[in-house]
Amino acid sequence: MHHPGGFPTTRLRRTRRHAWLRAAVAETALAPSDLVWPLFVHAAAKPAAVPSMPGVERLSIDGVVRAAEEAARLGIPAVALFPVVDPELKTDDGRLATDPGNLACRAVRAIRQRLGDAVGIVCDVALDPYTTHGHDGLLGTGTILNDETVEVLCRQAVVLADAGCQVVAPSDMMDGRVGRIRWALDAAGHHEVCILSYAAKYASAFYGPFRDAVGSSATLATAAARGVPDKKTYQMDPANADEALREVALDVAEGADMVMVKPAGVSLDVIHRVKREFGLPTLAYQVSGEYAMIRAAAERGWLDGPRAARESVLVIKRAGADAILTYFAPEIARGLG
Ligand code: PBG
């Protein structure tokens, strides 16, 4: 519609004129309950900085318990735990992954003991922190073994559930693992433990700082030098989106309660399609590299860090994510409080 003078009657700028009106018409709002906070736990008593993730530290078990308490205070519903395993404890078969006395299990027990059910704990199911080669599965000749790995992942999921973890999150990308893990959990009496499947996990360049944090950059590099194939042989090709839907369909059929898309910010189309197609709880992981880019630019004064952080997470929700794993979780939650 135009006035005789040629001006439009519809001016979308009107609803952008006042802060209160922008707030009133906002389609997406971020709440602390949308966030999951990933934490690194190590065996040392003192925290250790992760140089490629400014503001993120590897924490002791006590430190992780305190962080979980802070999460509860901030209204962040859950933390995701990632163990940093001493290099001398890593083995070719990553057998420590299934030991109920490992760092991840001890941290889970410590959090549950202090906080009960006040905060959820999500644990990765994958062998990479525990293997000398840094892969998520067992190494065969020239390949990462699928079915043999799945058997180990089942035992890993059960020891984590025994320790008190309420959500196990297979991030390994082996075929068929969700169904087997569901069966193993049920057989162990863990009917109520959820499976959050990393259904669409891409072989991404954006995991670099995480691998520095857990020490798998070095193990992977050594393995690559020995001719071990890389994670592209099991994680998805970033070129593919239809394939992500097939991954999700399979994991849902196998019993996944929730699915994850990862990395988040470079997969907004995939998040959108997964949510629209399946309508099931869809989480997205804003990974270490996405975090590091914003932090690094902010440190140089090239970006307004807190604004960029909030916007990067808000648009992941707008794309369709029900919750977002992000290293910015506490900072964003404090800003919303
Ligand atoms: C490994 C795992 C990775 C991440 C979470 N679990 C890295 C990988 O696949 O090598 C990455 C998370 C991040 O970059 O923040 N099972």
Short mmCIF file of C-alpha atoms and ligand atoms in Angstrom, two decimals:
data_model
loop_
_atom_site.label_atom_id
_atom_site.label_comp_id
_atom_site.label_asym_id
_atom_site.label_seq_id
_atom_site.Cartn_x
_atom_site.Cartn_y
_atom_site.Cartn_z
CA MET A 1 0.00 0.00 0.00
CA HIS A 2 1.28 3.40 -0.92
CA HIS A 3 0.13 6.89 -0.02
CA PRO A 4 -0.52 9.18 -2.95
CA GLY A 5 2.82 10.78 -2.20
CA GLY A 6 4.48 7.44 -2.91
CA PHE A 7 5.42 6.57 0.68
CA PRO A 8 4.70 3.09 2.02
CA THR A 9 1.98 2.69 4.66
CA THR A 10 3.82 -0.32 6.00
CA ARG A 11 7.01 0.67 7.68
CA LEU A 12 8.66 -2.23 9.46
CA ARG A 13 10.94 0.23 11.21
CA ARG A 14 8.04 1.37 13.45
CA THR A 15 8.27 -1.70 15.65
CA ARG A 16 12.02 -1.22 15.94
CA ARG A 17 11.80 2.33 17.25
CA HIS A 18 11.62 1.68 21.02
CA ALA A 19 13.49 -0.79 23.18
CA TRP A 20 10.26 -1.83 24.94
CA LEU A 21 8.57 -2.47 21.60
CA ARG A 22 11.50 -4.46 20.26
CA ALA A 23 11.33 -6.55 23.41
CA ALA A 24 7.57 -7.00 23.02
CA VAL A 25 7.75 -8.23 19.43
CA ALA A 26 10.88 -10.37 19.78
CA GLU A 27 10.16 -13.83 18.35
CA THR A 28 12.97 -15.63 20.15
CA ALA A 29 14.11 -15.17 23.72
CA LEU A 30 17.04 -16.83 25.38
CA ALA A 31 16.67 -18.12 28.93
CA PRO A 32 19.25 -19.77 31.21
CA SER A 33 17.14 -22.93 30.94
CA ASP A 34 18.11 -23.12 27.24
CA LEU A 35 21.77 -23.60 28.11
CA VAL A 36 24.00 -26.55 28.95
CA TRP A 37 27.48 -25.80 30.27
CA PRO A 38 30.36 -28.03 29.08
CA LEU A 39 33.07 -28.52 31.74
CA PHE A 40 36.54 -30.05 31.57
CA VAL A 41 37.62 -32.08 34.58
CA HIS A 42 41.20 -33.15 35.30
CA ALA A 43 42.88 -35.09 38.10
CA ALA A 44 44.97 -32.16 39.38
CA ALA A 45 43.91 -30.08 42.36
CA LYS A 46 44.50 -26.70 40.72
CA PRO A 47 42.66 -25.35 37.69
CA ALA A 48 44.61 -25.12 34.41
CA ALA A 49 43.81 -22.64 31.66
CA VAL A 50 43.09 -23.86 28.14
CA PRO A 51 45.17 -21.46 26.03
CA SER A 52 43.07 -21.82 22.89
CA MET A 53 39.85 -21.23 24.89
CA PRO A 54 40.41 -18.03 26.88
CA GLY A 55 38.18 -18.00 29.97
CA VAL A 56 37.83 -21.80 30.06
CA GLU A 57 39.72 -23.92 32.59
CA ARG A 58 40.22 -27.58 33.28
CA LEU A 59 38.86 -28.02 36.78
CA SER A 60 39.46 -30.41 39.65
CA ILE A 61 36.58 -32.57 40.80
CA ASP A 62 35.88 -30.02 43.55
CA GLY A 63 36.02 -27.27 40.96
CA VAL A 64 33.52 -29.08 38.78
CA VAL A 65 31.20 -29.52 41.75
CA ARG A 66 31.42 -25.78 42.43
CA ALA A 67 30.73 -25.03 38.77
CA ALA A 68 27.70 -27.33 38.87
CA GLU A 69 26.49 -25.45 41.95
CA GLU A 70 26.88 -22.21 40.06
CA ALA A 71 24.95 -23.68 37.13
CA ALA A 72 22.09 -24.55 39.50
CA ARG A 73 22.18 -21.05 40.98
CA LEU A 74 22.08 -19.47 37.51
CA GLY A 75 19.19 -21.64 36.32
CA ILE A 76 21.33 -23.61 33.87
CA PRO A 77 19.68 -27.04 33.89
CA ALA A 78 22.67 -29.22 33.14
CA VAL A 79 26.41 -29.50 32.75
CA ALA A 80 28.24 -31.68 30.22
CA LEU A 81 31.39 -33.33 31.58
CA PHE A 82 34.57 -34.00 29.62
CA PRO A 83 37.47 -35.74 31.32
CA VAL A 84 41.09 -34.80 30.67
CA VAL A 85 42.92 -38.07 31.09
CA ASP A 86 46.61 -38.23 32.05
CA PRO A 87 48.62 -39.40 29.01
CA GLU A 88 50.14 -42.30 30.96
CA LEU A 89 46.65 -43.66 31.64
CA LYS A 90 45.71 -43.79 27.95
CA THR A 91 45.84 -47.15 26.19
CA ASP A 92 45.31 -48.34 22.63
CA ASP A 93 41.96 -49.81 23.62
CA GLY A 94 40.94 -46.96 25.93
CA ARG A 95 39.91 -49.47 28.57
CA LEU A 96 39.77 -46.82 31.30
CA ALA A 97 36.52 -45.64 29.69
CA THR A 98 34.70 -48.59 31.23
CA ASP A 99 36.32 -48.35 34.67
CA PRO A 100 33.82 -47.16 37.30
CA GLY A 101 36.70 -45.48 39.11
CA ASN A 102 37.66 -43.21 36.20
CA LEU A 103 37.67 -39.45 36.45
CA ALA A 104 34.35 -38.96 34.65
CA CYS A 105 32.56 -41.39 36.99
CA ARG A 106 34.18 -39.87 40.07
CA ALA A 107 33.13 -36.38 38.98
CA VAL A 108 29.57 -37.56 38.33
CA ARG A 109 29.36 -39.13 41.80
CA ALA A 110 30.78 -36.00 43.45
CA ILE A 111 28.23 -33.75 41.74
CA ARG A 112 25.31 -36.04 42.53
CA GLN A 113 26.43 -36.37 46.12
CA ARG A 114 26.52 -32.62 46.62
CA LEU A 115 23.64 -31.52 44.42
CA GLY A 116 21.34 -34.49 44.08
CA ASP A 117 19.07 -33.91 41.14
CA ALA A 118 19.35 -30.10 41.22
CA VAL A 119 21.48 -30.13 38.09
CA GLY A 120 21.59 -32.59 35.22
CA ILE A 121 24.80 -34.27 34.13
CA VAL A 122 25.42 -35.11 30.49
CA CYS A 123 28.36 -37.42 29.79
CA ASP A 124 30.04 -38.07 26.49
CA VAL A 125 30.16 -41.68 25.41
CA ALA A 126 33.22 -42.06 23.18
CA LEU A 127 36.74 -43.36 23.66
CA ASP A 128 38.81 -40.36 22.52
CA PRO A 129 39.86 -39.11 25.97
CA TYR A 130 41.12 -42.60 26.83
CA THR A 131 42.90 -43.83 23.69
CA THR A 132 46.56 -43.32 22.80
CA HIS A 133 45.48 -42.56 19.22
CA GLY A 134 42.75 -40.07 20.16
CA HIS A 135 40.04 -41.80 18.18
CA ASP A 136 36.49 -42.26 19.41
CA GLY A 137 36.66 -46.00 18.78
CA LEU A 138 38.97 -48.99 18.68
CA LEU A 139 41.67 -49.05 16.09
CA GLY A 140 41.79 -51.97 13.69
CA THR A 141 44.12 -52.32 10.74
CA GLY A 142 43.65 -49.15 8.77
CA THR A 143 40.20 -48.42 10.20
CA ILE A 144 38.27 -47.50 13.31
CA LEU A 145 36.32 -50.65 14.17
CA ASN A 146 32.58 -50.12 14.37
CA ASP A 147 30.87 -53.08 16.01
CA GLU A 148 33.69 -53.86 18.44
CA THR A 149 33.67 -50.21 19.53
CA VAL A 150 29.93 -50.26 20.12
CA GLU A 151 30.32 -53.07 22.67
CA VAL A 152 32.82 -50.95 24.64
CA LEU A 153 30.59 -47.87 24.41
CA CYS A 154 27.73 -49.87 25.94
CA ARG A 155 29.86 -50.66 28.97
CA GLN A 156 31.03 -47.06 29.18
CA ALA A 157 27.43 -45.83 29.13
CA VAL A 158 26.47 -48.27 31.89
CA VAL A 159 29.31 -47.25 34.24
CA LEU A 160 28.41 -43.59 33.74
CA ALA A 161 24.75 -44.33 34.46
CA ASP A 162 25.76 -46.40 37.51
CA ALA A 163 27.70 -43.37 38.75
CA GLY A 164 24.56 -41.22 38.51
CA CYS A 165 24.73 -39.56 35.13
CA GLN A 166 21.15 -38.93 33.88
CA VAL A 167 21.98 -38.34 30.21
CA VAL A 168 24.52 -40.30 28.19
CA ALA A 169 25.58 -38.68 24.96
CA PRO A 170 27.25 -40.94 22.40
CA SER A 171 29.46 -38.60 20.39
CA ASP A 172 31.42 -41.30 18.59
CA MET A 173 29.39 -41.61 15.34
CA MET A 174 29.65 -45.41 15.14
CA ASP A 175 26.72 -47.00 13.32
CA GLY A 176 24.08 -48.72 15.41
CA ARG A 177 25.33 -47.63 18.79
CA VAL A 178 22.17 -45.96 20.05
CA GLY A 179 20.07 -49.12 19.92
CA ARG A 180 22.78 -51.20 21.58
CA ILE A 181 23.36 -48.61 24.30
CA ARG A 182 19.60 -48.41 24.98
CA TRP A 183 19.50 -52.16 25.34
CA ALA A 184 22.56 -52.22 27.63
CA LEU A 185 21.18 -49.45 29.85
CA ASP A 186 17.81 -51.17 30.16
CA ALA A 187 19.45 -54.51 30.93
CA ALA A 188 21.36 -52.77 33.74
CA GLY A 189 18.14 -51.29 35.15
CA HIS A 190 18.71 -47.78 33.81
CA HIS A 191 15.39 -47.38 32.02
CA GLU A 192 15.18 -43.74 32.97
CA VAL A 193 18.60 -42.69 31.77
CA CYS A 194 18.23 -40.62 28.59
CA ILE A 195 20.23 -40.99 25.42
CA LEU A 196 21.19 -37.73 23.80
CA SER A 197 22.61 -38.86 20.51
CA TYR A 198 25.14 -36.80 18.64
CA ALA A 199 23.19 -37.76 15.56
CA ALA A 200 24.58 -35.21 13.15
CA LYS A 201 28.16 -34.68 14.13
CA TYR A 202 30.36 -33.28 11.43
CA ALA A 203 34.08 -33.86 10.90
CA SER A 204 34.75 -30.24 11.70
CA ALA A 205 37.76 -27.98 11.90
CA PHE A 206 36.04 -26.25 14.79
CA TYR A 207 36.87 -28.94 17.38
CA GLY A 208 40.55 -27.95 17.53
CA PRO A 209 40.55 -26.08 20.86
CA PHE A 210 38.52 -28.88 22.53
CA ARG A 211 41.14 -31.37 21.41
CA ASP A 212 43.81 -29.13 22.95
CA ALA A 213 41.79 -29.06 26.17
CA VAL A 214 41.42 -32.83 26.49
CA GLY A 215 44.84 -33.63 25.01
CA SER A 216 43.61 -35.44 21.91
CA SER A 217 45.21 -33.01 19.42
CA ALA A 218 48.58 -34.55 20.22
CA THR A 219 47.40 -38.17 20.24
CA LEU A 220 45.53 -37.69 16.95
CA ALA A 221 48.56 -36.05 15.31
CA THR A 222 50.82 -38.92 16.36
CA ALA A 223 48.32 -41.45 15.04
CA ALA A 224 47.94 -39.57 11.75
CA ALA A 225 51.72 -39.63 11.32
CA ARG A 226 51.51 -43.42 11.69
CA GLY A 227 48.94 -43.54 8.89
CA VAL A 228 45.81 -43.96 11.03
CA PRO A 229 42.80 -42.66 9.08
CA ASP A 230 41.16 -39.54 10.40
CA LYS A 231 37.77 -38.79 11.91
CA LYS A 232 36.36 -38.09 8.45
CA THR A 233 35.93 -41.87 8.18
CA TYR A 234 33.15 -41.79 10.79
CA GLN A 235 32.07 -38.19 11.39
CA MET A 236 29.90 -36.56 8.73
CA ASP A 237 31.04 -34.53 5.75
CA PRO A 238 30.03 -30.86 6.24
CA ALA A 239 28.85 -30.94 2.62
CA ASN A 240 25.84 -33.08 3.57
CA ALA A 241 22.47 -32.18 5.06
CA ASP A 242 20.10 -34.90 3.75
CA GLU A 243 22.48 -37.41 5.28
CA ALA A 244 22.07 -35.68 8.65
CA LEU A 245 18.34 -36.40 8.47
CA ARG A 246 19.07 -40.07 7.78
CA GLU A 247 21.39 -40.16 10.79
CA VAL A 248 18.68 -38.65 12.97
CA ALA A 249 16.00 -41.01 11.63
CA LEU A 250 18.15 -44.03 12.48
CA ASP A 251 18.98 -42.79 15.97
CA VAL A 252 15.33 -42.02 16.67
CA ALA A 253 14.34 -45.49 15.49
CA GLU A 254 17.00 -46.95 17.79
CA GLY A 255 15.61 -45.10 20.80
CA ALA A 256 17.36 -41.74 21.08
CA ASP A 257 15.43 -39.42 23.41
CA MET A 258 17.12 -36.28 22.15
CA VAL A 259 19.43 -35.54 19.27
CA MET A 260 22.35 -33.21 18.87
CA VAL A 261 23.60 -31.24 15.90
CA LYS A 262 27.25 -30.24 16.07
CA PRO A 263 28.87 -27.82 15.42
CA ALA A 264 25.88 -25.49 15.83
CA GLY A 265 26.66 -22.11 14.30
CA VAL A 266 27.81 -23.53 10.99
CA SER A 267 24.87 -25.98 10.81
CA LEU A 268 21.85 -23.74 11.37
CA ASP A 269 20.15 -25.20 8.29
CA VAL A 270 20.56 -28.70 9.67
CA ILE A 271 19.20 -27.72 13.11
CA HIS A 272 16.19 -26.19 11.39
CA ARG A 273 15.48 -29.21 9.23
CA VAL A 274 15.95 -31.71 12.05
CA LYS A 275 13.59 -29.83 14.35
CA ARG A 276 10.98 -29.37 11.66
CA GLU A 277 11.12 -32.92 10.36
CA PHE A 278 11.24 -34.86 13.63
CA GLY A 279 9.90 -32.44 16.24
CA LEU A 280 11.89 -34.13 18.96
CA PRO A 281 14.13 -32.45 21.52
CA THR A 282 16.94 -31.04 19.43
CA LEU A 283 20.11 -29.79 21.01
CA ALA A 284 22.98 -28.03 19.34
CA TYR A 285 26.60 -27.75 20.42
CA GLN A 286 28.34 -24.43 19.94
CA VAL A 287 31.77 -25.99 19.90
CA SER A 288 35.17 -24.91 21.10
CA GLY A 289 36.24 -23.32 17.81
CA GLU A 290 33.11 -21.21 17.61
CA TYR A 291 33.79 -20.05 21.16
CA ALA A 292 37.47 -19.40 20.47
CA MET A 293 36.77 -17.29 17.37
CA ILE A 294 34.53 -14.91 19.28
CA ARG A 295 36.86 -14.74 22.28
CA ALA A 296 39.92 -14.13 20.11
CA ALA A 297 38.28 -11.36 18.11
CA ALA A 298 36.97 -9.78 21.32
CA GLU A 299 40.44 -9.88 22.89
CA ARG A 300 41.74 -7.91 19.92
CA GLY A 301 38.93 -5.42 20.25
CA TRP A 302 37.51 -6.45 16.87
CA LEU A 303 34.16 -7.58 18.24
CA ASP A 304 31.96 -6.72 21.19
CA GLY A 305 32.49 -10.09 22.88
CA PRO A 306 29.41 -10.35 25.12
CA ARG A 307 27.08 -9.13 22.35
CA ALA A 308 28.58 -11.49 19.78
CA ALA A 309 28.36 -14.36 22.25
CA ARG A 310 24.68 -13.71 22.98
CA GLU A 311 23.78 -13.24 19.33
CA SER A 312 25.61 -16.40 18.28
CA VAL A 313 23.62 -18.45 20.79
CA LEU A 314 20.29 -16.70 20.19
CA VAL A 315 20.34 -17.54 16.49
CA ILE A 316 20.99 -21.20 17.26
CA LYS A 317 17.76 -21.15 19.25
CA ARG A 318 16.00 -19.26 16.43
CA ALA A 319 17.08 -22.01 14.03
CA GLY A 320 15.18 -24.52 16.16
CA ALA A 321 17.43 -25.76 18.96
CA ASP A 322 15.67 -26.49 22.24
CA ALA A 323 18.89 -26.19 24.18
CA ILE A 324 22.42 -25.15 23.37
CA LEU A 325 25.67 -26.51 24.75
CA THR A 326 27.93 -23.51 24.98
CA TYR A 327 31.06 -22.50 26.86
CA PHE A 328 29.41 -19.07 27.15
CA ALA A 329 26.63 -20.56 29.30
CA PRO A 330 27.52 -18.98 32.67
CA GLU A 331 28.36 -15.60 31.13
CA ILE A 332 25.11 -15.51 29.15
CA ALA A 333 23.02 -16.76 32.06
CA ARG A 334 24.48 -14.06 34.34
CA GLY A 335 23.59 -11.45 31.75
CA LEU A 336 20.01 -12.70 31.65
CA GLY A 337 19.63 -12.79 35.43
C1 PBG B 1 34.78 -36.36 21.07
C2 PBG B 1 34.19 -35.01 21.20
C3 PBG B 1 34.65 -33.89 20.52
C4 PBG B 1 33.88 -32.80 20.96
C5 PBG B 1 32.97 -33.28 21.91
N1 PBG B 1 33.16 -34.66 22.03
C6 PBG B 1 35.78 -33.72 19.57
C7 PBG B 1 36.01 -34.66 18.48
O1 PBG B 1 35.09 -35.29 17.95
O2 PBG B 1 37.19 -34.79 18.14
C8 PBG B 1 34.09 -31.40 20.49
C9 PBG B 1 33.49 -30.32 21.30
C10 PBG B 1 34.05 -28.97 21.05
O3 PBG B 1 34.82 -28.73 20.10
O4 PBG B 1 33.73 -28.07 21.84
N2 PBG B 1 34.00 -37.44 21.28
#
